[in-house]
Amino acid sequence: KVLQEYSTPTRVNISNDITPELLELLRSRDWHEKEEALNQISHILSTANNFIQPKLGSLLSALRSLLSDNNPPKIDIQALSVFSNIVAAVGVDIEPQLAA
């Protein structure tokens, strides 16, 4: 009996989608712009089927900085959700970036 071979899906490189403009929106003083950036990141993850390579540049540090800003609670919650989704989308390969 021949076992069927399954191909492992390839992780998507989203590094080109993490633009300087997107990172600037995350660092904006206007919480509406931060929300827009978080929505864009969620869309990028969704487009990549939540299966991405760990090539994130300074995205994680920009998300971390959101958590220490004076944001409305909805931005903090959305930032935590996006951060969690990124960790899940990268998998165990995220560990070195979390330590940075």
Short mmCIF file of C-alpha atoms in Angstrom, two decimals:
data_model
loop_
_atom_site.label_atom_id
_atom_site.label_comp_id
_atom_site.label_asym_id
_atom_site.label_seq_id
_atom_site.Cartn_x
_atom_site.Cartn_y
_atom_site.Cartn_z
CA LYS A 1 0.00 0.00 0.00
CA VAL A 2 1.45 3.37 -1.02
CA LEU A 3 1.20 6.22 1.44
CA GLN A 4 -0.01 9.45 -0.02
CA GLU A 5 2.58 12.22 0.11
CA TYR A 6 1.51 15.55 1.51
CA SER A 7 3.30 18.73 0.76
CA THR A 8 4.05 21.06 3.61
CA PRO A 9 2.78 24.57 2.93
CA THR A 10 5.45 27.19 2.47
CA ARG A 11 5.62 30.06 4.95
CA VAL A 12 5.02 33.41 3.33
CA ASN A 13 7.65 36.14 3.47
CA ILE A 14 5.77 39.31 4.51
CA SER A 15 8.88 41.44 5.04
CA ASN A 16 8.16 43.56 1.93
CA ASP A 17 4.69 44.33 3.31
CA ILE A 18 6.12 45.72 6.55
CA THR A 19 6.96 49.08 5.05
CA PRO A 20 8.47 52.12 6.76
CA GLU A 21 5.10 53.84 6.25
CA LEU A 22 3.30 51.05 8.09
CA LEU A 23 5.77 51.23 10.97
CA GLU A 24 5.32 55.03 11.09
CA LEU A 25 1.56 54.55 11.42
CA LEU A 26 2.19 52.26 14.40
CA ARG A 27 4.33 54.99 15.98
CA SER A 28 1.87 57.79 15.27
CA ARG A 29 0.43 59.91 18.07
CA ASP A 30 -3.02 59.53 16.52
CA TRP A 31 -4.66 56.35 17.74
CA HIS A 32 -6.77 56.20 14.56
CA GLU A 33 -3.58 55.80 12.54
CA LYS A 34 -2.36 53.09 14.91
CA GLU A 35 -5.67 51.31 14.45
CA GLU A 36 -5.30 51.58 10.67
CA ALA A 37 -1.80 50.05 10.88
CA LEU A 38 -3.03 47.20 13.08
CA ASN A 39 -5.83 46.51 10.60
CA GLN A 40 -3.29 46.45 7.76
CA ILE A 41 -1.10 43.98 9.64
CA SER A 42 -4.11 41.76 10.33
CA HIS A 43 -4.93 41.85 6.62
CA ILE A 44 -1.34 40.95 5.71
CA LEU A 45 -1.47 37.96 8.06
CA SER A 46 -4.82 36.88 6.69
CA THR A 47 -3.58 37.13 3.10
CA ALA A 48 -0.63 34.92 4.08
CA ASN A 49 -3.03 32.36 5.59
CA ASN A 50 -1.48 33.06 9.00
CA PHE A 51 1.61 31.07 8.02
CA ILE A 52 4.57 33.43 7.76
CA GLN A 53 8.36 33.44 7.85
CA PRO A 54 10.06 35.02 10.86
CA LYS A 55 11.39 37.92 8.75
CA LEU A 56 9.61 40.72 10.57
CA GLY A 57 12.19 43.49 10.80
CA SER A 58 11.24 45.92 13.55
CA LEU A 59 7.55 45.01 13.55
CA LEU A 60 7.59 43.27 16.92
CA SER A 61 9.39 46.12 18.65
CA ALA A 62 6.92 48.61 17.13
CA LEU A 63 4.03 46.50 18.43
CA ARG A 64 5.66 46.27 21.87
CA SER A 65 5.98 50.05 22.00
CA LEU A 66 2.22 50.37 21.47
CA LEU A 67 1.67 48.61 24.77
CA SER A 68 3.54 51.29 26.70
CA ASP A 69 1.84 54.23 24.97
CA ASN A 70 -1.22 56.02 26.24
CA ASN A 71 -3.71 54.44 23.88
CA PRO A 72 -7.41 53.78 24.18
CA PRO A 73 -7.94 50.25 25.56
CA LYS A 74 -9.23 49.04 22.19
CA ILE A 75 -5.79 49.78 20.63
CA ASP A 76 -4.00 47.88 23.42
CA ILE A 77 -6.33 44.92 22.96
CA GLN A 78 -5.95 44.97 19.18
CA ALA A 79 -2.15 45.25 19.47
CA LEU A 80 -2.06 42.23 21.80
CA SER A 81 -4.28 40.29 19.41
CA VAL A 82 -2.08 41.12 16.40
CA PHE A 83 1.07 40.27 18.38
CA SER A 84 -0.47 36.93 19.39
CA ASN A 85 -1.51 36.19 15.80
CA ILE A 86 2.03 36.90 14.57
CA VAL A 87 3.50 34.55 17.17
CA ALA A 88 1.06 31.82 16.11
CA ALA A 89 1.69 32.49 12.39
CA VAL A 90 5.46 32.17 12.75
CA GLY A 91 5.47 29.28 15.22
CA VAL A 92 8.53 28.20 17.18
CA ASP A 93 10.85 30.18 14.90
CA ILE A 94 9.59 33.33 16.62
CA GLU A 95 11.59 32.61 19.80
CA PRO A 96 14.81 34.41 18.78
CA GLN A 97 12.82 37.51 17.83
CA LEU A 98 10.96 37.51 21.15
CA ALA A 99 14.26 37.51 23.01
CA ALA A 100 15.52 40.53 21.03
#
